[in-house]
Amino acid sequence: SQTIHQWPATLVQPVGSPLSLECTVEGTSNPNLYWYRQAAGRGLQLLFYSVGIGQISSEVPQNLSASRPQDRQFILSSKKLLLSDSGFYLCAWSRASGGGTDTQYFGPGTRLTVL
Amino acid sequence: AQRVTQPEKLLSVFKGAPVELKCNYSYSGSPELFWYVQYSRQRLQLLLRHISRESIKGFTADLNKGETSFHLKKPFAQEEDSAMYYCALIGTASKLTFGTGTRLQVTL
């Protein structure tokens, strides 16, 4: 069966510090991968998605970047965190069936607080 | 642009009462709509999708293109239904857009 992991579960970082959140998927090959953020009082917002190694699409211009160094690894990064980066970050995967309408499966999330 | 609106942040109902979680969408084409649920201390997971036309845990949702709605309904609420519910839409470029979510609280 497939599983998706995210770490860390919670993170408190000072403004201006770097960020690296990791997401890994097991039990499937060549998944589509996604990073979402949920800010307080707002819905889930798609930040990045990837259909393959090294292929990243950015949905919202911001202070963050994403990378996919391996087939089942997706990393969310920032060089300098802003207060507005605080939120709940979710990684998700779906099967690469084309069309992108397959069910997305979510990780447990990372709660980031920037002070 | 595609948008999903869930007007209620919190919906509180008594056990056994009917539940309707509202979802309206804005999309010019033919959308694919979903309901996701997050129970306390669990991860976000798919509850149902409109193309399946199935009932999951007693919940149903009908796509009404005339009213651009996809409300989630259950005739008799149970305590274990208490959770955060998100309506979502896949539209342009297979992009999944979520609403802001509604917290359902079922009380005795």
Coordinates of N, CA and C in Angstrom, one line a residue:
Chain A
S1 N 0.8 -1.2 0.0 CA 0.0 0.0 0.0 C 0.9 1.2 0.0
Q2 N 0.3 2.3 -0.4 CA 1.0 3.6 -0.5 C 0.9 4.4 0.8
T3 N 2.0 5.0 1.1 CA 2.0 5.9 2.3 C 2.8 7.2 2.0
I4 N 2.4 8.2 2.6 CA 3.1 9.5 2.4 C 3.5 10.1 3.8
H5 N 4.7 10.5 3.8 CA 5.3 11.0 5.1 C 5.7 12.5 4.9
Q6 N 5.6 13.2 6.0 CA 6.1 14.6 6.0 C 6.8 14.8 7.3
W7 N 7.9 15.6 7.3 CA 8.5 16.0 8.5 C 9.2 17.3 8.3
P8 N 9.4 18.1 9.4 CA 8.9 17.7 10.7 C 7.4 17.9 10.9
A9 N 6.8 17.5 12.0 CA 5.4 17.7 12.2 C 5.1 19.2 12.6
T10 N 6.0 19.8 13.4 CA 5.9 21.2 13.8 C 7.3 21.8 13.7
L11 N 7.2 23.1 13.5 CA 8.5 23.8 13.3 C 8.3 25.3 13.7
V12 N 9.2 25.8 14.6 CA 9.1 27.2 14.9 C 10.5 27.8 14.5
Q13 N 10.4 28.8 13.6 CA 11.6 29.4 13.1 C 11.6 30.9 13.2
P14 N 12.7 31.5 13.3 CA 12.8 33.0 13.4 C 12.7 33.5 11.9
V15 N 12.2 34.8 11.9 CA 12.1 35.5 10.6 C 13.6 35.5 10.0
G16 N 13.7 35.3 8.7 CA 15.0 35.4 8.0 C 15.8 34.1 8.0
S17 N 15.3 33.1 8.7 CA 16.0 31.8 8.7 C 15.6 31.0 7.5
P18 N 16.4 30.0 7.1 CA 16.0 29.1 6.0 C 15.0 28.0 6.4
L19 N 14.4 27.4 5.4 CA 13.3 26.4 5.7 C 13.6 25.2 4.7
S20 N 13.3 24.0 5.2 CA 13.3 22.9 4.4 C 12.3 21.9 5.0
L21 N 11.3 21.6 4.2 CA 10.2 20.6 4.6 C 10.3 19.5 3.6
E22 N 10.3 18.3 4.2 CA 10.4 17.1 3.3 C 9.2 16.3 3.2
C23 N 8.9 15.7 2.1 CA 7.8 14.8 1.8 C 8.3 13.7 1.0
T24 N 7.9 12.5 1.5 CA 8.3 11.3 0.7 C 7.1 10.4 0.6
V25 N 7.0 9.7 -0.5 CA 5.9 8.8 -0.8 C 6.5 7.4 -1.0
E26 N 5.8 6.4 -0.5 CA 6.2 5.0 -0.6 C 5.1 4.2 -1.3
G27 N 5.5 3.2 -2.0 CA 4.6 2.2 -2.5 C 4.0 2.6 -3.9
T28 N 4.5 3.6 -4.5 CA 4.1 3.9 -5.9 C 5.2 4.6 -6.7
S29 N 5.1 4.5 -8.0 CA 6.2 5.1 -8.8 C 5.6 6.2 -9.6
N30 N 6.5 7.2 -9.8 CA 6.2 8.4 -10.7 C 4.9 9.1 -10.3
P31 N 4.7 9.3 -9.0 CA 3.5 10.0 -8.6 C 3.5 11.5 -9.0
N32 N 2.3 12.1 -9.1 CA 2.2 13.5 -9.1 C 2.3 14.0 -7.7
L33 N 3.1 15.0 -7.4 CA 3.3 15.5 -6.0 C 2.9 17.0 -5.9
Y34 N 2.4 17.3 -4.7 CA 1.8 18.7 -4.5 C 2.2 19.2 -3.2
W35 N 2.4 20.5 -3.1 CA 2.5 21.2 -1.8 C 1.4 22.2 -1.7
Y36 N 0.7 22.1 -0.6 CA -0.4 23.1 -0.3 C 0.0 23.8 1.0
R37 N -0.6 25.0 1.2 CA -0.6 25.7 2.5 C -2.0 26.1 2.9
Q38 N -2.2 26.0 4.2 CA -3.4 26.5 4.7 C -3.0 27.6 5.7
A39 N -3.3 28.8 5.4 CA -3.1 29.9 6.3 C -4.4 30.1 7.1
A40 N -4.2 30.8 8.3 CA -5.4 31.0 9.2 C -6.5 31.7 8.5
G41 N -7.7 31.1 8.6 CA -8.9 31.7 8.0 C -9.0 31.6 6.5
R42 N -8.1 30.9 5.9 CA -8.1 30.7 4.4 C -8.2 29.3 4.0
G43 N -8.5 29.0 2.8 CA -8.6 27.6 2.3 C -7.2 27.1 2.0
L44 N -7.3 25.8 1.6 CA -6.0 25.2 1.1 C -5.6 25.8 -0.2
Q45 N -4.4 26.2 -0.3 CA -3.9 26.9 -1.5 C -2.7 26.1 -2.1
L46 N -2.9 25.7 -3.4 CA -1.8 25.0 -4.0 C -0.6 25.9 -4.3
L47 N 0.5 25.4 -3.8 CA 1.8 26.2 -4.0 C 2.6 25.7 -5.2
F48 N 2.8 24.4 -5.2 CA 3.6 23.7 -6.2 C 3.1 22.4 -6.6
Y49 N 3.3 22.0 -7.8 CA 3.1 20.6 -8.2 C 4.1 20.1 -9.1
S50 N 4.3 18.8 -9.1 CA 5.4 18.2 -9.9 C 4.9 16.9 -10.5
V51 N 5.2 16.7 -11.8 CA 4.8 15.5 -12.5 C 6.0 14.6 -12.7
G52 N 7.2 15.0 -12.3 CA 8.3 14.1 -12.5 C 9.6 14.8 -11.8
I53 N 10.6 14.0 -11.8 CA 11.9 14.5 -11.2 C 12.3 15.8 -11.9
G54 N 12.6 16.8 -11.1 CA 13.1 18.0 -11.6 C 12.1 18.9 -12.3
Q55 N 10.8 18.4 -12.3 CA 9.7 19.2 -13.0 C 8.8 19.8 -11.9
I56 N 8.9 21.1 -11.8 CA 8.2 21.8 -10.8 C 7.4 22.9 -11.4
S57 N 6.1 23.0 -11.1 CA 5.2 24.1 -11.5 C 4.8 24.9 -10.3
S58 N 5.0 26.2 -10.4 CA 4.7 27.1 -9.3 C 3.3 27.8 -9.5
E59 N 2.4 27.7 -8.6 CA 1.1 28.3 -8.7 C 1.0 29.7 -8.2
V60 N 1.8 30.0 -7.2 CA 1.6 31.3 -6.6 C 3.0 31.9 -6.4
P61 N 3.3 33.1 -6.9 CA 4.6 33.7 -6.7 C 4.8 34.0 -5.2
Q62 N 5.9 33.6 -4.6 CA 6.1 33.8 -3.2 C 7.5 33.6 -2.8
N63 N 7.7 33.5 -1.5 CA 9.0 33.4 -0.9 C 9.5 32.0 -0.9
L64 N 8.8 31.0 -1.5 CA 9.1 29.6 -1.3 C 9.5 29.0 -2.6
S65 N 10.2 27.9 -2.6 CA 10.6 27.1 -3.8 C 10.4 25.7 -3.5
A66 N 10.4 24.9 -4.5 CA 10.2 23.4 -4.3 C 11.2 22.7 -5.2
S67 N 11.6 21.5 -4.8 CA 12.5 20.7 -5.6 C 12.0 19.2 -5.5
R68 N 12.4 18.5 -6.5 CA 12.1 17.1 -6.5 C 13.3 16.3 -7.0
P69 N 14.2 16.1 -6.0 CA 15.5 15.4 -6.4 C 15.4 14.0 -6.7
Q70 N 14.4 13.3 -6.2 CA 14.1 11.9 -6.5 C 12.6 11.7 -6.8
D71 N 12.3 10.6 -7.4 CA 11.0 10.3 -7.9 C 9.9 10.5 -6.8
R72 N 10.2 10.0 -5.6 CA 9.2 10.1 -4.5 C 9.6 11.0 -3.4
Q73 N 10.4 12.0 -3.7 CA 10.8 13.0 -2.7 C 10.5 14.4 -3.2
F74 N 9.8 15.2 -2.3 CA 9.4 16.5 -2.7 C 9.8 17.4 -1.5
I75 N 10.5 18.5 -1.8 CA 11.0 19.3 -0.8 C 10.6 20.8 -1.0
L76 N 10.1 21.4 0.1 CA 9.7 22.8 0.1 C 10.7 23.6 0.9
S77 N 11.2 24.7 0.2 CA 12.3 25.4 0.8 C 12.1 26.9 0.8
S78 N 12.8 27.6 1.7 CA 12.9 29.0 1.6 C 14.3 29.4 2.1
K79 N 14.8 30.5 1.5 CA 16.1 31.0 1.9 C 16.0 31.9 3.1
K80 N 14.9 32.7 3.1 CA 14.6 33.6 4.3 C 13.1 33.6 4.6
L81 N 12.8 33.1 5.7 CA 11.3 33.0 6.1 C 10.8 34.4 6.4
L82 N 9.5 34.6 6.0 CA 8.8 35.8 6.4 C 7.7 35.4 7.4
L83 N 7.2 36.4 8.2 CA 6.1 36.1 9.1 C 4.9 35.5 8.4
S84 N 4.7 36.0 7.2 CA 3.5 35.5 6.4 C 3.6 34.1 5.9
D85 N 4.8 33.5 6.1 CA 5.0 32.1 5.7 C 4.4 31.1 6.8
S86 N 4.0 31.6 7.9 CA 3.4 30.8 8.9 C 2.2 30.1 8.4
G87 N 2.0 28.9 8.7 CA 0.8 28.2 8.3 C 1.0 26.7 8.4
F88 N 0.0 26.0 7.8 CA 0.0 24.5 7.9 C 0.3 24.0 6.4
Y89 N 1.4 23.3 6.3 CA 1.8 22.9 4.9 C 1.5 21.4 4.7
L90 N 0.8 21.1 3.7 CA 0.4 19.7 3.4 C 1.0 19.3 2.1
C91 N 1.6 18.1 2.1 CA 2.1 17.4 0.9 C 1.0 16.4 0.4
A92 N 0.9 16.2 -0.9 CA -0.1 15.2 -1.4 C 0.5 14.6 -2.6
W93 N -0.1 13.4 -2.9 CA 0.3 12.7 -4.1 C -0.9 12.2 -4.8
S94 N -0.8 12.0 -6.1 CA -1.8 11.3 -6.9 C -1.2 10.5 -8.0
R95 N -1.9 9.6 -8.5 CA -1.4 8.7 -9.6 C -1.2 9.6 -10.8
A96 N -0.2 9.2 -11.6 CA 0.1 10.0 -12.8 C -0.7 9.4 -13.9
S97 N -2.0 9.6 -13.9 CA -2.9 9.0 -14.9 C -3.2 9.9 -16.0
G98 N -2.6 11.1 -15.9 CA -2.9 12.1 -17.0 C -4.3 12.8 -16.7
G99 N -4.4 14.0 -16.9 CA -5.6 14.7 -16.6 C -5.7 15.3 -15.2
G100 N -4.9 14.7 -14.4 CA -4.8 15.2 -13.0 C -6.1 15.1 -12.2
T101 N -7.0 14.2 -12.6 CA -8.2 14.2 -11.8 C -8.3 13.1 -10.8
D102 N -7.2 12.4 -10.7 CA -7.2 11.3 -9.7 C -7.2 11.9 -8.3
T103 N -7.7 11.1 -7.4 CA -7.8 11.4 -6.0 C -6.4 11.8 -5.5
Q104 N -6.4 12.8 -4.6 CA -5.1 13.2 -4.0 C -5.1 12.7 -2.6
Y105 N -3.9 12.2 -2.2 CA -3.8 11.6 -0.8 C -2.8 12.5 -0.1
F106 N -3.2 12.9 1.1 CA -2.5 13.9 1.8 C -1.6 13.3 2.9
G107 N -0.5 14.0 3.2 CA 0.4 13.7 4.3 C -0.2 14.3 5.6
P108 N 0.5 14.1 6.7 CA 0.0 14.5 8.0 C 0.1 16.0 8.2
G109 N 1.0 16.7 7.4 CA 1.1 18.1 7.5 C 2.3 18.6 8.4
T110 N 2.7 19.8 8.2 CA 3.7 20.4 9.0 C 3.2 21.8 9.4
R111 N 3.1 22.0 10.7 CA 2.7 23.3 11.2 C 4.0 24.2 11.4
L112 N 4.0 25.3 10.6 CA 5.2 26.2 10.7 C 4.8 27.5 11.3
T113 N 5.5 27.9 12.3 CA 5.3 29.2 13.0 C 6.6 30.0 12.8
V114 N 6.4 31.1 12.2 CA 7.6 32.0 12.0 C 7.4 33.2 13.0
L115 N 8.4 33.4 13.8 CA 8.3 34.4 14.9 C 9.3 35.6 14.6
Chain B
A1 N -11.4 32.3 -13.8 CA -10.8 31.8 -12.6 C -11.8 30.9 -11.9
Q2 N -11.2 29.9 -11.2 CA -12.0 29.0 -10.5 C -12.0 29.3 -9.0
R3 N -13.1 29.1 -8.4 CA -13.3 29.5 -7.0 C -14.2 28.6 -6.3
V4 N -14.0 28.3 -5.1 CA -14.9 27.5 -4.3 C -15.2 28.3 -3.0
T5 N -16.5 28.4 -2.7 CA -17.0 29.1 -1.6 C -17.7 28.2 -0.6
Q6 N -17.3 28.2 0.6 CA -18.0 27.5 1.7 C -18.4 28.6 2.7
P7 N -19.6 29.0 2.7 CA -20.0 30.2 3.5 C -20.0 30.1 5.0
E8 N -20.1 28.8 5.5 CA -20.1 28.6 6.9 C -18.8 28.2 7.4
K9 N -18.2 28.9 8.4 CA -17.0 28.4 9.1 C -17.3 27.3 10.1
L10 N -18.4 27.4 10.7 CA -18.8 26.5 11.8 C -20.3 26.1 11.6
L11 N -20.6 24.8 11.7 CA -21.9 24.4 11.6 C -22.1 23.4 12.8
S12 N -23.0 23.8 13.7 CA -23.3 23.0 14.9 C -24.7 22.4 14.8
V13 N -24.8 21.1 14.9 CA -26.1 20.4 14.9 C -26.1 19.4 16.0
F14 N -27.4 19.0 16.3 CA -27.6 18.0 17.3 C -27.5 16.6 16.7
K15 N -27.1 15.6 17.4 CA -27.0 14.3 17.0 C -28.4 13.8 16.5
G16 N -28.4 13.2 15.3 CA -29.7 12.8 14.7 C -30.4 13.8 13.8
A17 N -29.9 15.0 13.9 CA -30.5 16.1 13.0 C -29.8 16.0 11.6
P18 N -30.6 16.6 10.6 CA -30.0 16.6 9.3 C -28.8 17.6 9.2
V19 N -27.9 17.3 8.3 CA -26.8 18.1 8.0 C -26.7 18.5 6.6
E20 N -26.4 19.8 6.4 CA -26.1 20.3 5.0 C -25.0 21.2 5.1
L21 N -23.9 20.8 4.5 CA -22.7 21.7 4.4 C -22.7 22.3 3.0
K22 N -22.7 23.6 2.9 CA -22.9 24.3 1.7 C -21.6 24.5 0.9
C23 N -21.6 24.4 -0.4 CA -20.5 24.6 -1.2 C -21.0 25.2 -2.6
N24 N -20.5 26.3 -2.9 CA -20.8 26.9 -4.2 C -19.5 27.1 -5.0
Y25 N -19.5 27.0 -6.3 CA -18.3 27.1 -7.1 C -18.5 28.1 -8.2
S26 N -17.3 28.5 -8.7 CA -17.3 29.4 -9.9 C -16.3 28.8 -10.8
Y27 N -16.8 28.4 -12.0 CA -15.9 27.8 -13.0 C -16.7 27.8 -14.3
S28 N -16.0 28.2 -15.4 CA -16.7 28.4 -16.7 C -16.9 27.1 -17.4
G29 N -16.1 26.0 -17.1 CA -16.2 24.8 -17.8 C -17.0 23.7 -17.0
S30 N -16.7 22.5 -17.3 CA -17.3 21.4 -16.5 C -16.4 21.0 -15.4
P31 N -16.8 21.3 -14.2 CA -15.8 21.0 -13.1 C -16.0 19.6 -12.6
E32 N -14.9 19.1 -11.9 CA -15.0 17.9 -11.2 C -14.9 18.3 -9.7
L33 N -15.9 17.9 -8.9 CA -16.0 18.3 -7.5 C -15.8 17.2 -6.5
F34 N -15.3 17.6 -5.4 CA -14.9 16.7 -4.3 C -15.3 17.2 -3.0
W35 N -15.5 16.3 -2.0 CA -15.5 16.7 -0.6 C -14.4 16.0 0.1
Y36 N -13.5 16.7 0.8 CA -12.5 16.1 1.6 C -12.8 16.4 3.1
V37 N -12.4 15.5 4.0 CA -12.7 15.6 5.4 C -11.4 15.4 6.2
Q38 N -11.3 16.1 7.3 CA -10.2 15.9 8.2 C -10.8 15.8 9.6
Y39 N -10.7 14.6 10.1 CA -11.1 14.3 11.5 C -10.0 14.7 12.4
S40 N -10.3 14.9 13.7 CA -9.4 15.4 14.7 C -8.1 14.4 14.7
R41 N -7.0 15.0 14.6 CA -5.7 14.3 14.7 C -5.5 13.3 13.6
Q42 N -6.2 13.5 12.5 CA -6.0 12.6 11.3 C -5.7 13.5 10.1
R43 N -5.2 12.9 9.1 CA -4.9 13.7 7.9 C -6.1 13.9 7.0
L44 N -6.0 14.9 6.1 CA -7.0 15.2 5.2 C -7.2 14.0 4.2
Q45 N -8.5 13.6 4.0 CA -8.7 12.5 3.1 C -10.0 12.7 2.3
L46 N -10.1 12.0 1.2 CA -11.2 12.2 0.3 C -12.4 11.6 0.9
L47 N -13.5 12.3 0.9 CA -14.8 11.7 1.4 C -15.6 11.2 0.2
L48 N -15.8 12.1 -0.8 CA -16.5 11.6 -2.0 C -16.3 12.6 -3.1
R49 N -16.6 12.1 -4.4 CA -16.4 12.9 -5.6 C -17.7 12.7 -6.4
H50 N -18.0 13.8 -7.1 CA -19.3 13.8 -7.7 C -19.5 12.8 -8.8
I51 N -18.4 12.5 -9.5 CA -18.5 11.5 -10.6 C -18.8 10.1 -10.1
S52 N -18.6 9.8 -8.9 CA -18.8 8.5 -8.3 C -20.3 8.3 -8.0
R53 N -20.9 9.4 -7.7 CA -22.4 9.4 -7.3 C -22.6 8.3 -6.2
E54 N -21.8 8.3 -5.2 CA -22.0 7.3 -4.2 C -22.2 7.9 -2.9
S55 N -22.6 7.1 -1.9 CA -22.8 7.6 -0.6 C -21.7 7.1 0.3
I56 N -21.0 7.9 1.0 CA -19.9 7.5 1.9 C -20.3 7.9 3.3
K57 N -20.3 7.0 4.2 CA -20.6 7.3 5.6 C -21.9 8.0 5.8
G58 N -22.8 7.7 4.8 CA -24.2 8.3 4.9 C -24.2 9.6 4.2
F59 N -23.1 10.2 3.8 CA -23.1 11.5 3.1 C -23.3 11.4 1.6
T60 N -24.0 12.3 1.1 CA -24.2 12.4 -0.4 C -24.0 13.9 -0.8
A61 N -23.7 14.1 -2.1 CA -23.6 15.4 -2.6 C -24.0 15.4 -4.0
D62 N -24.8 16.3 -4.4 CA -25.3 16.3 -5.8 C -24.8 17.6 -6.4
L63 N -24.3 17.5 -7.6 CA -23.8 18.6 -8.4 C -25.0 19.3 -9.0
N64 N -25.2 20.5 -8.7 CA -26.3 21.3 -9.3 C -25.7 22.4 -10.2
K65 N -25.6 22.1 -11.5 CA -24.9 23.1 -12.4 C -25.7 24.4 -12.5
G66 N -27.0 24.3 -12.4 CA -27.8 25.6 -12.5 C -27.5 26.5 -11.3
E67 N -27.3 26.0 -10.1 CA -27.0 26.8 -8.9 C -25.6 26.8 -8.6
T68 N -24.8 26.1 -9.5 CA -23.3 26.0 -9.2 C -23.0 25.6 -7.8
S69 N -23.7 24.6 -7.3 CA -23.5 24.1 -5.9 C -23.2 22.7 -5.9
F70 N -22.6 22.3 -4.8 CA -22.3 20.9 -4.5 C -22.4 20.7 -3.0
H71 N -23.6 20.8 -2.5 CA -23.8 20.8 -1.0 C -23.6 19.3 -0.5
L72 N -23.1 19.2 0.6 CA -22.9 17.9 1.3 C -24.0 17.6 2.3
K73 N -24.7 16.5 2.2 CA -25.8 16.3 3.0 C -25.8 14.9 3.7
K74 N -26.4 14.9 4.9 CA -26.5 13.6 5.6 C -27.8 13.7 6.4
P75 N -28.7 12.7 6.3 CA -30.0 12.9 7.0 C -30.0 12.9 8.5
F76 N -29.0 12.1 9.1 CA -29.0 12.0 10.5 C -27.5 12.1 11.0
A77 N -27.2 13.2 11.6 CA -25.8 13.4 12.0 C -25.4 12.5 13.2
Q78 N -24.1 12.0 13.1 CA -23.6 11.2 14.2 C -22.4 12.0 14.8
E79 N -22.1 11.6 16.1 CA -21.0 12.3 16.8 C -19.7 12.2 16.0
E80 N -19.5 11.0 15.4 CA -18.2 10.8 14.7 C -18.1 11.6 13.4
D81 N -19.2 12.3 13.0 CA -19.1 13.1 11.8 C -18.4 14.4 12.1
S82 N -18.2 14.7 13.4 CA -17.6 16.0 13.7 C -16.2 16.0 13.1
A83 N -15.9 17.1 12.3 CA -14.7 17.2 11.6 C -14.6 18.5 10.8
M84 N -13.5 18.7 10.1 CA -13.4 19.8 9.2 C -13.7 19.3 7.8
Y85 N -14.6 19.9 7.0 CA -14.9 19.5 5.7 C -14.5 20.5 4.7
Y86 N -13.9 20.1 3.6 CA -13.5 21.0 2.6 C -14.1 20.5 1.2
C87 N -14.7 21.5 0.6 CA -15.1 21.3 -0.8 C -14.0 21.7 -1.7
A88 N -13.8 20.9 -2.8 CA -12.7 21.2 -3.8 C -13.2 21.0 -5.2
L89 N -12.5 21.7 -6.1 CA -12.9 21.6 -7.5 C -11.6 21.4 -8.3
I90 N -11.7 20.6 -9.3 CA -10.6 20.5 -10.3 C -11.2 21.1 -11.6
G91 N -10.4 22.1 -12.1 CA -10.8 22.7 -13.3 C -9.7 23.0 -14.3
T92 N -9.3 24.2 -14.4 CA -8.3 24.6 -15.4 C -7.0 23.9 -15.1
A93 N -6.4 23.3 -16.1 CA -5.1 22.7 -16.0 C -5.0 21.7 -14.9
S94 N -6.1 21.0 -14.6 CA -6.2 20.0 -13.5 C -5.8 20.6 -12.2
K95 N -6.0 21.8 -12.0 CA -5.7 22.5 -10.7 C -6.8 22.2 -9.7
L96 N -6.4 21.8 -8.5 CA -7.4 21.5 -7.4 C -7.5 22.8 -6.5
T97 N -8.7 23.3 -6.4 CA -8.9 24.5 -5.6 C -9.8 24.1 -4.5
F98 N -9.4 24.5 -3.3 CA -10.2 24.2 -2.1 C -11.0 25.4 -1.6
G99 N -12.1 25.1 -0.9 CA -12.8 26.2 -0.2 C -12.1 26.4 1.2
T100 N -12.6 27.3 2.0 CA -12.0 27.6 3.2 C -12.3 26.6 4.3
G101 N -13.3 25.7 4.0 CA -13.6 24.7 5.0 C -14.7 25.1 5.9
T102 N -15.5 24.1 6.4 CA -16.5 24.2 7.4 C -16.3 23.2 8.5
R103 N -16.3 23.7 9.7 CA -16.1 22.8 10.8 C -17.5 22.3 11.2
L104 N -17.8 21.0 11.2 CA -19.0 20.4 11.6 C -18.9 19.9 13.1
Q105 N -19.8 20.4 13.9 CA -19.7 20.0 15.3 C -21.1 19.3 15.6
V106 N -21.0 18.1 15.9 CA -22.3 17.3 16.3 C -22.3 17.2 17.8
T107 N -23.4 17.7 18.4 CA -23.5 17.7 19.8 C -24.6 16.8 20.3
L108 N -24.6 16.3 21.5 CA -25.6 15.4 22.0 C -26.9 16.2 22.4

